[in-house]
Short mmCIF file of C-alpha atoms in Angstrom, two decimals:
data_model
loop_
_atom_site.label_atom_id
_atom_site.label_comp_id
_atom_site.label_asym_id
_atom_site.label_seq_id
_atom_site.Cartn_x
_atom_site.Cartn_y
_atom_site.Cartn_z
CA MET A 838 2.52 -29.59 48.28
CA ALA A 839 -0.55 -27.63 49.34
CA GLY A 840 -1.47 -27.03 45.70
CA ILE A 841 -1.18 -30.72 44.85
CA PHE A 842 -3.26 -31.61 47.90
CA GLN A 843 -6.00 -29.16 46.91
CA ARG A 844 -6.13 -30.58 43.39
CA THR A 845 -6.41 -34.12 44.74
CA VAL A 846 -9.24 -33.08 47.03
CA ARG A 847 -11.10 -31.51 44.10
CA LEU A 848 -10.86 -34.65 41.98
CA ARG A 849 -11.82 -36.80 44.95
CA ALA A 850 -14.93 -34.64 45.36
CA ALA A 851 -15.77 -35.12 41.69
CA LEU A 852 -15.38 -38.86 42.03
CA ARG A 853 -17.53 -38.95 45.15
CA HIS A 854 -20.20 -37.10 43.16
CA LEU A 855 -20.13 -39.90 40.59
CA CYS A 856 -19.82 -42.75 43.10
CA PRO A 857 -20.49 -41.60 46.70
CA HIS A 858 -19.07 -44.69 48.36
CA SER A 859 -15.74 -44.81 46.55
CA THR A 860 -12.30 -44.26 48.05
CA LEU A 861 -9.30 -42.88 46.22
CA THR A 862 -5.59 -42.60 46.79
CA CYS A 863 -3.27 -40.52 44.66
CA ALA A 864 0.15 -41.91 43.88
CA ALA A 865 3.24 -39.73 43.96
CA ARG A 866 4.07 -38.04 40.70
CA PRO A 867 6.73 -39.99 38.79
CA SER A 868 9.69 -38.42 37.10
CA PRO A 869 9.21 -37.72 33.39
CA ALA A 870 9.71 -40.80 31.24
CA ASP A 871 10.84 -41.08 27.67
CA SER A 872 7.91 -40.61 25.34
CA PRO A 873 6.76 -43.74 23.51
CA PHE A 874 5.44 -41.55 20.69
CA LEU A 875 7.21 -40.50 17.54
CA ALA A 876 7.20 -36.84 16.59
CA CYS A 877 8.21 -34.60 13.71
CA GLY A 878 10.32 -32.21 15.71
CA SER A 879 12.47 -29.19 14.96
CA GLY A 880 11.84 -29.42 11.28
CA GLN A 881 12.95 -33.03 11.00
CA PHE A 882 10.28 -34.71 8.91
CA VAL A 883 9.64 -38.35 8.18
CA ALA A 884 10.22 -39.34 4.61
CA SER A 885 7.39 -38.25 2.33
CA THR A 886 6.55 -39.66 -1.07
CA ARG A 887 4.45 -36.63 -1.98
CA LYS A 888 5.75 -34.36 -4.67
CA LEU A 889 5.79 -30.80 -3.39
CA HIS A 890 5.09 -28.38 -6.21
CA ALA A 891 6.89 -25.11 -6.60
CA GLU A 892 5.08 -22.14 -5.11
CA PRO A 893 3.60 -19.49 -7.43
CA LYS A 894 5.57 -16.24 -7.51
CA SER A 895 2.66 -14.34 -6.01
CA SER A 896 1.12 -15.24 -2.67
CA PRO A 897 -0.77 -18.54 -3.13
CA ALA A 898 -3.60 -17.25 -0.95
CA ALA A 899 -4.02 -14.05 -2.97
CA ALA A 900 -7.02 -13.67 -5.25
CA PRO A 901 -6.35 -14.55 -8.88
CA GLU A 902 -7.30 -12.25 -11.72
CA ARG A 903 -11.00 -11.93 -12.42
CA LEU A 904 -12.17 -14.49 -14.97
CA PRO A 905 -14.13 -13.28 -18.02
CA PHE A 906 -17.60 -13.66 -16.55
CA SER A 907 -20.40 -11.34 -17.59
CA ARG A 908 -21.40 -8.43 -15.39
CA VAL A 909 -24.91 -7.98 -14.03
CA THR A 910 -27.12 -5.72 -16.13
CA GLU A 911 -30.50 -4.09 -15.52
CA GLU A 912 -32.06 -6.80 -17.68
CA ASP A 913 -30.57 -9.44 -15.38
CA LEU A 914 -31.97 -7.68 -12.33
CA ALA A 915 -35.38 -7.47 -13.96
CA TYR A 916 -35.37 -11.24 -14.47
CA PHE A 917 -34.30 -11.94 -10.88
CA ARG A 918 -36.95 -9.57 -9.51
CA LYS A 919 -39.56 -11.36 -11.56
CA ILE A 920 -38.79 -14.80 -10.13
CA LEU A 921 -37.82 -13.53 -6.65
CA PRO A 922 -40.15 -10.62 -5.87
CA GLY A 923 -38.90 -8.79 -2.80
CA ARG A 924 -35.99 -11.19 -2.46
CA THR A 925 -33.56 -9.67 -4.98
CA ILE A 926 -31.41 -7.44 -2.78
CA THR A 927 -29.34 -4.65 -4.32
CA ASP A 928 -29.16 -2.16 -1.44
CA PRO A 929 -25.39 -1.89 -0.74
CA ASP A 930 -25.96 -1.67 3.03
CA LEU A 931 -27.92 -4.94 2.99
CA VAL A 932 -25.50 -6.74 0.67
CA GLU A 933 -22.44 -5.62 2.63
CA SER A 934 -22.58 -8.28 5.37
CA SER A 935 -22.78 -11.05 2.77
CA ASN A 936 -19.65 -9.73 1.05
CA VAL A 937 -17.48 -10.10 4.16
CA ASP A 938 -16.41 -13.38 5.74
CA TRP A 939 -16.76 -14.16 9.46
CA LEU A 940 -13.09 -13.43 10.16
CA ARG A 941 -13.36 -10.14 8.22
CA THR A 942 -10.27 -11.06 6.20
CA VAL A 943 -11.92 -11.56 2.78
CA LYS A 944 -14.26 -9.06 1.16
CA GLY A 945 -16.01 -9.28 -2.19
CA SER A 946 -17.75 -6.61 -4.24
CA SER A 947 -21.01 -8.28 -5.19
CA GLU A 948 -23.93 -5.93 -5.85
CA VAL A 949 -26.66 -8.59 -5.88
CA LEU A 950 -27.95 -10.90 -3.16
CA LEU A 951 -30.57 -13.47 -4.18
CA ARG A 952 -32.69 -15.23 -1.55
CA PRO A 953 -34.62 -18.16 -3.04
CA GLN A 954 -37.06 -20.20 -0.98
CA THR A 955 -37.42 -23.31 -3.14
CA THR A 956 -35.33 -25.70 -5.19
CA GLU A 957 -37.19 -24.60 -8.32
CA GLU A 958 -36.15 -21.00 -7.73
CA VAL A 959 -32.50 -22.07 -7.33
CA SER A 960 -32.86 -24.02 -10.56
CA GLN A 961 -34.21 -20.99 -12.42
CA ILE A 962 -31.41 -18.80 -11.08
CA LEU A 963 -28.62 -21.16 -12.10
CA ARG A 964 -30.14 -21.93 -15.49
CA TYR A 965 -30.26 -18.22 -16.24
CA CYS A 966 -26.80 -17.44 -14.83
CA ASN A 967 -25.26 -20.30 -16.78
CA SER A 968 -26.82 -19.02 -20.03
CA ARG A 969 -25.55 -15.51 -19.29
CA ASN A 970 -22.14 -16.61 -17.99
CA LEU A 971 -22.75 -14.94 -14.63
CA ALA A 972 -20.67 -16.25 -11.73
CA VAL A 973 -22.52 -17.36 -8.59
CA ASN A 974 -21.34 -17.56 -4.98
CA PRO A 975 -23.51 -20.00 -2.96
CA GLN A 976 -23.73 -18.93 0.67
CA GLY A 977 -25.15 -20.53 3.80
CA GLY A 978 -24.52 -19.12 7.27
CA ASN A 979 -21.23 -17.49 6.17
CA THR A 980 -19.27 -18.97 9.08
CA GLY A 981 -16.44 -20.41 6.97
CA LEU A 982 -12.82 -19.73 7.87
CA VAL A 983 -11.02 -20.07 4.52
CA GLY A 984 -12.77 -17.46 2.39
CA GLY A 985 -14.98 -19.99 0.62
CA SER A 986 -18.35 -18.47 1.46
CA VAL A 987 -17.99 -14.92 0.13
CA PRO A 988 -17.40 -13.48 -3.34
CA VAL A 989 -13.90 -12.70 -4.55
CA TYR A 990 -15.11 -10.16 -7.09
CA ASP A 991 -18.69 -9.36 -8.16
CA GLU A 992 -20.18 -12.86 -8.18
CA ILE A 993 -23.91 -13.00 -7.49
CA ILE A 994 -24.53 -14.17 -3.92
CA LEU A 995 -27.09 -16.99 -3.74
CA SER A 996 -28.17 -17.28 -0.12
CA THR A 997 -29.98 -20.36 1.17
CA SER A 998 -31.10 -18.63 4.39
CA LEU A 999 -34.80 -18.66 3.47
CA MET A 1000 -34.70 -22.36 2.57
CA ASN A 1001 -35.19 -23.29 6.21
CA ASN A 1002 -38.02 -25.81 6.32
CA ILE A 1003 -37.88 -29.24 7.93
CA LEU A 1004 -39.48 -31.55 5.38
CA THR A 1005 -39.85 -34.87 7.21
CA PHE A 1006 -38.63 -36.71 10.28
CA ASP A 1007 -39.00 -40.43 10.86
CA ASN A 1008 -38.93 -41.09 14.60
CA ILE A 1009 -38.41 -44.80 14.05
CA SER A 1010 -35.32 -44.63 11.85
CA GLY A 1011 -34.15 -41.23 13.09
CA ILE A 1012 -33.81 -39.87 9.55
CA LEU A 1013 -34.31 -36.12 9.14
CA THR A 1014 -34.94 -34.48 5.76
CA CYS A 1015 -34.73 -30.70 5.55
CA GLN A 1016 -33.88 -27.78 3.30
CA ALA A 1017 -30.26 -26.67 3.15
CA GLY A 1018 -30.80 -23.35 4.92
CA CYS A 1019 -31.85 -24.84 8.27
CA VAL A 1020 -29.61 -23.54 11.04
CA LEU A 1021 -27.81 -26.35 12.85
CA GLU A 1022 -28.91 -25.23 16.31
CA ASN A 1023 -32.55 -25.05 15.21
CA LEU A 1024 -32.34 -28.61 13.93
CA SER A 1025 -30.79 -29.69 17.21
CA LEU A 1026 -33.61 -28.12 19.22
CA TYR A 1027 -36.22 -29.70 16.95
CA LEU A 1028 -34.67 -33.13 17.39
CA GLU A 1029 -34.13 -32.87 21.13
CA GLU A 1030 -37.87 -32.34 21.57
CA ARG A 1031 -38.27 -35.73 19.87
CA ASP A 1032 -35.52 -37.46 21.87
CA PHE A 1033 -32.91 -37.34 19.08
CA ILE A 1034 -29.81 -35.24 18.36
CA MET A 1035 -27.86 -34.11 15.33
CA PRO A 1036 -24.75 -36.21 14.62
CA LEU A 1037 -22.59 -33.08 14.44
CA ASP A 1038 -22.06 -30.19 16.82
CA LEU A 1039 -20.09 -27.04 16.02
CA GLY A 1040 -19.15 -23.88 17.87
CA ALA A 1041 -20.91 -21.92 15.09
CA LYS A 1042 -24.14 -23.92 15.44
CA GLY A 1043 -26.19 -20.79 16.11
CA SER A 1044 -25.42 -19.42 12.63
CA CYS A 1045 -24.15 -22.19 10.37
CA GLN A 1046 -26.57 -24.00 8.06
CA ILE A 1047 -26.78 -27.71 7.34
CA GLY A 1048 -26.24 -27.20 3.61
CA GLY A 1049 -23.01 -25.34 4.29
CA ASN A 1050 -21.99 -27.97 6.83
CA VAL A 1051 -22.38 -30.64 4.15
CA ALA A 1052 -20.76 -28.55 1.42
CA THR A 1053 -17.66 -28.14 3.59
CA ASN A 1054 -17.86 -31.61 5.22
CA ALA A 1055 -17.74 -29.94 8.64
CA GLY A 1056 -16.34 -32.16 11.40
CA GLY A 1057 -16.97 -30.71 14.82
CA LEU A 1058 -17.13 -32.03 18.35
CA ARG A 1059 -19.05 -35.29 17.84
CA LEU A 1060 -17.08 -36.83 14.99
CA LEU A 1061 -15.25 -39.20 17.36
CA ARG A 1062 -18.57 -40.82 18.29
CA TYR A 1063 -20.77 -40.50 15.19
CA GLY A 1064 -18.30 -40.22 12.30
CA SER A 1065 -18.16 -37.72 9.45
CA LEU A 1066 -20.94 -36.42 7.22
CA HIS A 1067 -19.75 -38.82 4.53
CA GLY A 1068 -21.34 -41.51 6.68
CA THR A 1069 -24.32 -39.79 8.29
CA VAL A 1070 -25.67 -37.98 5.22
CA LEU A 1071 -27.96 -40.43 3.44
CA GLY A 1072 -29.14 -38.26 0.57
CA LEU A 1073 -28.84 -34.88 -1.11
CA GLU A 1074 -30.80 -32.74 -3.51
CA VAL A 1075 -28.43 -30.62 -5.59
CA VAL A 1076 -28.96 -28.07 -8.34
CA LEU A 1077 -26.24 -28.27 -10.98
CA ALA A 1078 -24.66 -25.30 -12.74
CA ASP A 1079 -27.02 -25.53 -15.73
CA GLY A 1080 -30.12 -25.64 -13.52
CA ARG A 1081 -30.73 -29.38 -13.61
CA VAL A 1082 -31.95 -30.79 -10.30
CA LEU A 1083 -30.13 -33.91 -9.14
CA ASP A 1084 -32.51 -35.75 -6.81
CA CYS A 1085 -30.44 -38.11 -4.67
CA LEU A 1086 -32.48 -37.35 -1.57
CA ALA A 1087 -32.58 -40.96 -0.41
CA THR A 1088 -33.57 -41.99 3.10
CA LEU A 1089 -32.10 -45.49 2.94
CA ARG A 1090 -29.28 -46.74 5.14
CA LYS A 1091 -28.16 -49.11 2.39
CA ASP A 1092 -28.25 -48.45 -1.34
CA ASN A 1093 -25.61 -50.11 -3.49
CA THR A 1094 -26.97 -49.24 -6.94
CA GLY A 1095 -24.23 -47.61 -8.97
CA TYR A 1096 -22.01 -44.71 -8.00
CA ASP A 1097 -22.72 -42.89 -4.74
CA LEU A 1098 -23.03 -39.47 -6.37
CA LYS A 1099 -23.88 -37.55 -3.21
CA GLN A 1100 -20.32 -38.08 -1.97
CA LEU A 1101 -19.05 -35.80 -4.75
CA PHE A 1102 -20.87 -32.84 -3.25
CA ILE A 1103 -19.97 -33.45 0.40
CA GLY A 1104 -16.92 -31.25 0.90
CA SER A 1105 -17.03 -29.71 -2.61
CA GLU A 1106 -17.52 -26.20 -1.16
CA GLY A 1107 -20.25 -25.23 -3.61
CA THR A 1108 -18.03 -25.65 -6.67
CA LEU A 1109 -19.94 -28.56 -8.21
CA GLY A 1110 -23.56 -27.73 -7.36
CA VAL A 1111 -25.81 -25.95 -4.89
CA ILE A 1112 -27.12 -28.25 -2.15
CA THR A 1113 -30.81 -27.51 -1.59
CA ALA A 1114 -31.92 -30.37 0.70
CA VAL A 1115 -30.33 -32.96 2.97
CA SER A 1116 -31.40 -36.23 4.55
CA ILE A 1117 -29.30 -37.20 7.53
CA LEU A 1118 -29.26 -40.03 10.05
CA CYS A 1119 -29.70 -38.77 13.61
CA PRO A 1120 -28.82 -40.73 16.77
CA ARG A 1121 -31.05 -41.02 19.82
CA LYS A 1122 -30.59 -38.40 22.50
CA PRO A 1123 -28.45 -39.87 25.28
CA LYS A 1124 -30.09 -40.18 28.70
CA SER A 1125 -26.82 -39.67 30.52
CA VAL A 1126 -24.24 -37.00 29.67
CA ASN A 1127 -21.12 -36.17 31.68
CA VAL A 1128 -18.38 -33.69 30.90
CA VAL A 1129 -14.96 -33.77 32.53
CA PHE A 1130 -12.41 -30.96 32.41
CA LEU A 1131 -8.90 -32.17 33.26
CA GLY A 1132 -5.41 -30.73 33.44
CA CYS A 1133 -2.16 -32.38 32.35
CA GLU A 1134 1.46 -31.38 32.84
CA THR A 1135 2.71 -32.66 29.47
CA PHE A 1136 1.27 -33.53 26.08
CA GLU A 1137 2.68 -37.03 26.52
CA GLN A 1138 0.45 -37.42 29.59
CA LEU A 1139 -2.47 -36.07 27.59
CA LEU A 1140 -1.96 -38.72 24.92
CA LYS A 1141 -1.65 -41.46 27.51
CA THR A 1142 -4.88 -40.18 29.06
CA PHE A 1143 -6.52 -40.48 25.65
CA GLN A 1144 -5.34 -44.07 25.33
CA LEU A 1145 -6.63 -44.87 28.81
CA CYS A 1146 -9.89 -43.07 28.09
CA ARG A 1147 -10.62 -45.04 24.92
CA GLY A 1148 -9.91 -48.29 26.68
CA MET A 1149 -11.92 -47.66 29.83
CA LEU A 1150 -14.82 -45.55 28.56
CA GLY A 1151 -15.30 -47.40 25.28
CA GLU A 1152 -18.78 -47.05 23.83
CA ILE A 1153 -19.82 -44.07 26.00
CA LEU A 1154 -16.93 -41.81 24.92
CA SER A 1155 -18.34 -39.10 22.65
CA ALA A 1156 -15.66 -36.37 22.64
CA PHE A 1157 -12.02 -35.87 23.60
CA GLU A 1158 -10.85 -32.30 23.02
CA PHE A 1159 -7.80 -30.36 24.13
CA LEU A 1160 -6.54 -26.80 24.48
CA ASP A 1161 -3.22 -25.45 25.69
CA SER A 1162 -2.38 -22.89 28.35
CA GLU A 1163 -2.14 -20.11 25.77
CA CYS A 1164 -5.78 -20.74 24.82
CA MET A 1165 -6.72 -20.52 28.48
CA ARG A 1166 -4.87 -17.22 28.80
CA LEU A 1167 -6.86 -15.78 25.88
CA LEU A 1168 -10.15 -17.02 27.35
CA ASN A 1169 -9.28 -15.40 30.68
CA THR A 1170 -8.01 -12.15 29.16
CA HIS A 1171 -10.50 -11.43 26.39
CA LEU A 1172 -13.69 -13.23 27.44
CA LYS A 1173 -13.20 -13.14 31.23
CA LEU A 1174 -13.89 -16.87 31.46
CA PRO A 1175 -12.36 -18.21 34.69
CA ASN A 1176 -10.29 -21.37 34.64
CA PRO A 1177 -12.49 -24.05 36.29
CA ILE A 1178 -9.39 -25.83 37.63
CA SER A 1179 -5.85 -24.83 38.58
CA ASP A 1180 -3.38 -23.68 35.93
CA CYS A 1181 -1.91 -26.46 33.79
CA PRO A 1182 0.06 -26.58 30.52
CA PHE A 1183 -2.70 -28.63 28.85
CA TYR A 1184 -6.43 -29.08 29.33
CA ILE A 1185 -8.78 -31.85 28.22
CA VAL A 1186 -12.54 -31.82 27.69
CA ILE A 1187 -14.03 -35.32 27.77
CA GLU A 1188 -17.70 -36.01 27.13
CA THR A 1189 -19.48 -39.28 27.76
CA SER A 1190 -23.01 -40.05 26.59
CA GLY A 1191 -25.01 -43.19 27.13
CA SER A 1192 -28.33 -44.70 28.14
CA ASP A 1193 -27.69 -45.71 31.76
CA PRO A 1194 -26.59 -42.98 34.21
CA GLU A 1195 -25.42 -45.42 36.88
CA HIS A 1196 -23.42 -47.50 34.41
CA ASP A 1197 -21.85 -44.41 32.81
CA SER A 1198 -20.98 -42.83 36.16
CA GLN A 1199 -19.25 -46.00 37.32
CA LYS A 1200 -17.19 -46.25 34.14
CA LEU A 1201 -16.23 -42.58 34.38
CA HIS A 1202 -15.33 -42.98 38.04
CA ASN A 1203 -13.06 -45.92 37.28
CA PHE A 1204 -11.34 -43.99 34.51
CA LEU A 1205 -10.75 -40.90 36.64
CA GLU A 1206 -9.47 -42.98 39.53
CA GLU A 1207 -6.96 -44.71 37.26
CA ALA A 1208 -5.93 -41.43 35.60
CA MET A 1209 -5.25 -39.89 39.00
CA THR A 1210 -3.47 -42.78 40.66
CA SER A 1211 -1.17 -43.03 37.64
CA THR A 1212 -0.68 -39.22 37.81
CA LEU A 1213 -1.65 -38.68 34.20
CA VAL A 1214 -3.86 -35.78 35.29
CA THR A 1215 -3.13 -33.25 38.02
CA ASP A 1216 -6.50 -31.54 38.44
CA GLY A 1217 -10.04 -31.73 37.16
CA THR A 1218 -13.74 -31.21 37.61
CA VAL A 1219 -16.85 -33.10 36.53
CA ALA A 1220 -20.20 -31.70 35.35
CA THR A 1221 -23.46 -33.60 35.07
CA GLU A 1222 -25.93 -30.69 35.11
CA GLU A 1223 -26.74 -29.00 31.82
CA SER A 1224 -25.68 -25.49 32.88
CA LYS A 1225 -22.33 -26.73 34.19
CA ILE A 1226 -21.82 -28.89 31.10
CA LYS A 1227 -22.31 -25.83 28.89
CA ALA A 1228 -19.89 -23.84 31.04
CA LEU A 1229 -17.16 -26.45 30.65
CA TRP A 1230 -17.77 -26.81 26.91
CA SER A 1231 -17.49 -23.04 26.50
CA MET A 1232 -13.83 -23.30 27.46
CA ARG A 1233 -13.27 -25.22 24.24
CA GLU A 1234 -15.95 -23.78 21.95
CA ARG A 1235 -15.12 -20.11 22.56
CA VAL A 1236 -11.39 -20.23 21.84
CA THR A 1237 -12.04 -19.05 18.27
CA GLU A 1238 -13.99 -16.09 19.64
CA ALA A 1239 -11.21 -15.23 22.07
CA LEU A 1240 -8.68 -15.25 19.25
CA THR A 1241 -10.62 -12.58 17.34
CA HIS A 1242 -9.91 -10.20 20.23
CA ASP A 1243 -6.18 -10.92 20.24
CA GLY A 1244 -5.38 -9.36 16.87
CA PHE A 1245 -5.14 -10.49 13.27
CA THR A 1246 -5.35 -14.29 13.23
CA TYR A 1247 -3.69 -16.74 10.87
CA LYS A 1248 -5.68 -19.98 11.14
CA TYR A 1249 -4.55 -23.49 10.22
CA ASP A 1250 -6.72 -26.59 10.34
CA ILE A 1251 -4.34 -29.52 10.20
CA SER A 1252 -4.86 -33.29 10.29
CA LEU A 1253 -1.91 -35.27 11.66
CA PRO A 1254 -1.14 -38.60 13.29
CA VAL A 1255 -2.53 -38.19 16.82
CA GLU A 1256 0.82 -38.54 18.53
CA ARG A 1257 2.28 -35.64 16.53
CA ILE A 1258 -0.38 -32.97 16.59
CA TYR A 1259 1.13 -30.70 19.25
CA GLN A 1260 4.72 -30.91 18.02
CA LEU A 1261 3.72 -28.57 15.19
CA VAL A 1262 2.72 -25.91 17.75
CA THR A 1263 6.03 -26.29 19.55
CA ASP A 1264 8.05 -26.13 16.35
CA MET A 1265 6.08 -23.14 15.07
CA ARG A 1266 6.78 -21.20 18.26
CA GLN A 1267 10.46 -21.95 17.91
CA HIS A 1268 10.40 -21.09 14.21
CA LEU A 1269 8.65 -17.73 14.66
CA GLY A 1270 10.30 -16.60 17.89
CA ASP A 1271 8.99 -13.19 18.94
CA ARG A 1272 7.57 -12.33 15.51
CA ALA A 1273 4.10 -13.57 16.55
CA LYS A 1274 1.96 -12.24 19.38
CA SER A 1275 0.45 -15.64 20.23
CA VAL A 1276 0.84 -19.19 18.91
CA VAL A 1277 -1.88 -21.47 20.28
CA GLY A 1278 -3.03 -25.03 19.70
CA TYR A 1279 -6.33 -26.75 20.37
CA GLY A 1280 -8.52 -29.29 18.64
CA HIS A 1281 -9.94 -32.77 18.36
CA VAL A 1282 -7.48 -35.32 19.76
CA GLY A 1283 -9.75 -38.20 18.85
CA ASP A 1284 -9.61 -37.20 15.18
CA GLY A 1285 -5.97 -36.10 15.02
CA ASN A 1286 -7.17 -32.58 14.13
CA LEU A 1287 -5.10 -29.61 15.29
CA HIS A 1288 -6.31 -26.02 15.11
CA LEU A 1289 -3.12 -23.97 15.00
CA ASN A 1290 -3.69 -20.23 15.38
CA ILE A 1291 -1.13 -17.46 15.20
CA THR A 1292 -1.95 -13.85 16.04
CA SER A 1293 -0.24 -10.52 15.42
CA PRO A 1294 -1.29 -6.95 16.28
CA ALA A 1295 -2.18 -6.34 12.62
CA LYS A 1296 -1.97 -8.06 9.26
CA ASP A 1297 1.72 -8.80 8.73
CA PRO A 1298 2.95 -10.05 5.32
CA ALA A 1299 6.40 -10.78 6.73
CA LEU A 1300 4.91 -12.97 9.44
CA LEU A 1301 2.74 -14.78 6.90
CA ALA A 1302 5.82 -15.45 4.76
CA ALA A 1303 7.48 -17.03 7.80
CA ILE A 1304 4.43 -19.21 8.51
CA GLU A 1305 3.75 -20.35 4.95
CA PRO A 1306 4.88 -22.60 3.41
CA PHE A 1307 6.66 -23.81 6.61
CA VAL A 1308 3.39 -25.06 8.14
CA TYR A 1309 2.44 -26.95 4.98
CA GLU A 1310 5.89 -28.47 4.47
CA TRP A 1311 5.87 -29.64 8.10
CA THR A 1312 2.42 -31.17 7.65
CA ALA A 1313 3.31 -32.91 4.40
CA GLY A 1314 6.47 -34.27 6.00
CA CYS A 1315 4.30 -36.00 8.59
CA GLN A 1316 1.91 -37.36 5.95
CA GLY A 1317 -0.83 -35.03 7.22
CA SER A 1318 -3.54 -32.98 5.57
CA ILE A 1319 -3.46 -29.18 5.27
CA SER A 1320 -7.24 -29.07 5.79
CA ALA A 1321 -8.89 -31.41 8.26
CA GLU A 1322 -12.38 -29.90 8.30
CA HIS A 1323 -12.43 -26.25 7.20
CA GLY A 1324 -11.95 -26.86 3.48
CA LEU A 1325 -9.62 -25.05 1.07
CA GLY A 1326 -11.77 -22.12 -0.07
CA LEU A 1327 -9.89 -19.14 -1.44
CA LYS A 1328 -7.07 -19.04 1.07
CA LYS A 1329 -5.70 -22.57 0.77
CA ARG A 1330 -6.61 -23.64 -2.77
CA ASN A 1331 -3.07 -23.38 -4.09
CA TYR A 1332 -1.65 -25.51 -1.29
CA ILE A 1333 -3.68 -28.57 -2.24
CA TYR A 1334 -0.62 -30.33 -3.67
CA TYR A 1335 0.84 -30.69 -0.18
CA SER A 1336 -1.96 -33.15 0.56
CA LYS A 1337 -3.02 -34.57 -2.80
CA PRO A 1338 -0.99 -35.96 -5.73
CA SER A 1339 -1.19 -34.12 -9.04
CA GLN A 1340 -3.16 -36.98 -10.64
CA ALA A 1341 -5.90 -36.64 -8.02
CA VAL A 1342 -6.06 -32.86 -8.42
CA ALA A 1343 -6.26 -33.22 -12.21
CA LEU A 1344 -9.17 -35.64 -11.85
CA MET A 1345 -10.92 -33.14 -9.58
CA GLY A 1346 -10.51 -30.60 -12.37
CA ASN A 1347 -12.07 -33.01 -14.84
CA ILE A 1348 -15.08 -33.52 -12.58
CA LYS A 1349 -15.46 -29.76 -12.19
CA ALA A 1350 -15.29 -29.26 -15.95
CA MET A 1351 -17.92 -31.94 -16.54
CA LEU A 1352 -20.44 -30.63 -14.00
CA ASP A 1353 -19.73 -26.91 -14.45
CA PRO A 1354 -18.18 -26.37 -17.90
CA LYS A 1355 -18.32 -22.57 -17.68
CA GLY A 1356 -16.96 -22.53 -14.14
CA ILE A 1357 -19.69 -20.24 -12.78
CA LEU A 1358 -20.09 -21.98 -9.40
CA ASN A 1359 -17.96 -20.48 -6.62
CA PRO A 1360 -15.02 -19.60 -8.87
CA TYR A 1361 -11.52 -19.08 -7.47
CA LYS A 1362 -12.16 -21.61 -4.69
CA THR A 1363 -10.98 -25.13 -3.76
CA LEU A 1364 -9.02 -25.97 -6.93
CA PRO A 1365 -5.59 -24.41 -7.60
CA ASP A 1366 -4.97 -21.63 -10.11
CA ASN A 1367 -2.37 -23.69 -12.00
CA LEU A 1368 -4.71 -26.64 -12.57
CA LYS A 1369 -3.82 -28.43 -15.78
#
């Protein structure tokens, strides 16, 4: 009883901070009720009309055989050095970091790193590589999680890191135009000085680049409020495999003239063209931001809190994230981040952003009061100051970092009906038993996006065989997607049929063949090996 009392006092204090003159009573906790939500549990899947293709005999995530691309010669290097003086890197020590992905699970053997500064230089590189049949691996900040940003073999690495100029910003429309190599955090800082923000926010914002964000259709923490890049990106400049420059760098909100070609390249993972510039619609910087960190006893209560939150917070709700107690344990153990509230099975991070602090505080107060009196949440804290807001967000943003300290990590980025996203974690734990070190779940409740992570002391083929294809069959059975926001890359390319019908995959292959007939752009990625 003392623990419950202390939690109530803490939430009361948070509410008094928002509305000093309010009063609050906390109802007794009810007994658990039957869940109103459907779930795919214990391997029992809803009927699926998708045709699940037979798995290849070898591991679907394994690298295929090297395709018959040319190998780099001294004559090739002489050409690159001519057009990129001082920016054609062949020193193995300098190329090494670009050969290895962020998770350190995929490593290529490229011997050449090219660092163009302009679209024209990218055009010259691709025109030459296409004529010589040299494979090219476009690379941004190299923060991808599916092996899509590093070479598989000896592909030439084309880095956009030096293409980092902001071209224009219209402070009336809020439209930003910049080169593809601009780091997301730098763009955010630039915009905040002008009272605007980027429409996406990622944990990797200090390293990831906007071109890579667009190429992978990154989602992130603000998608609930501002939508995906398919909606906020207004225009792209793309260099095609043969060196032609496709200028679709529009800055118009509405343009209904013909096919919207830019959409082909958003989420194409560098397989159709190299994005060199982006125009993107940026919202105004909110004048009032609040972050709430809450604890729930059950996932059912978490979902009911989400329903209540959407109804009561409405237009000011900008994020609704969750993590489980296993995530919290890893944050405590590996990063020494203290739990800001008492221990709970589930935690929620809610962000509100608006233009009127008093209005927003009152709405948030009313929501928290209702959530408490109905015992949907058992503990919580509110932050309105920037330093405290960052501290609460770190509990969600740094889970990926904590996982890297727990051992070898198998990562799954799943999109599911919102009411079913945690059942996969529960079923995976039951399925694996003690074969895994940790099985954790966190993600974007508002988007139905689960990040399922499984760790082991070291790379374990037997554990991987137990995880896959179980995780993909479970997802397909719930009509979900095997990649919500990370892409397919190298690791998940052969699982595409769990989410897309064969006709759609074949059409993707036709588009690839039309735009890149020789297949030099980011080979071995996104599309399956058995594409017909």
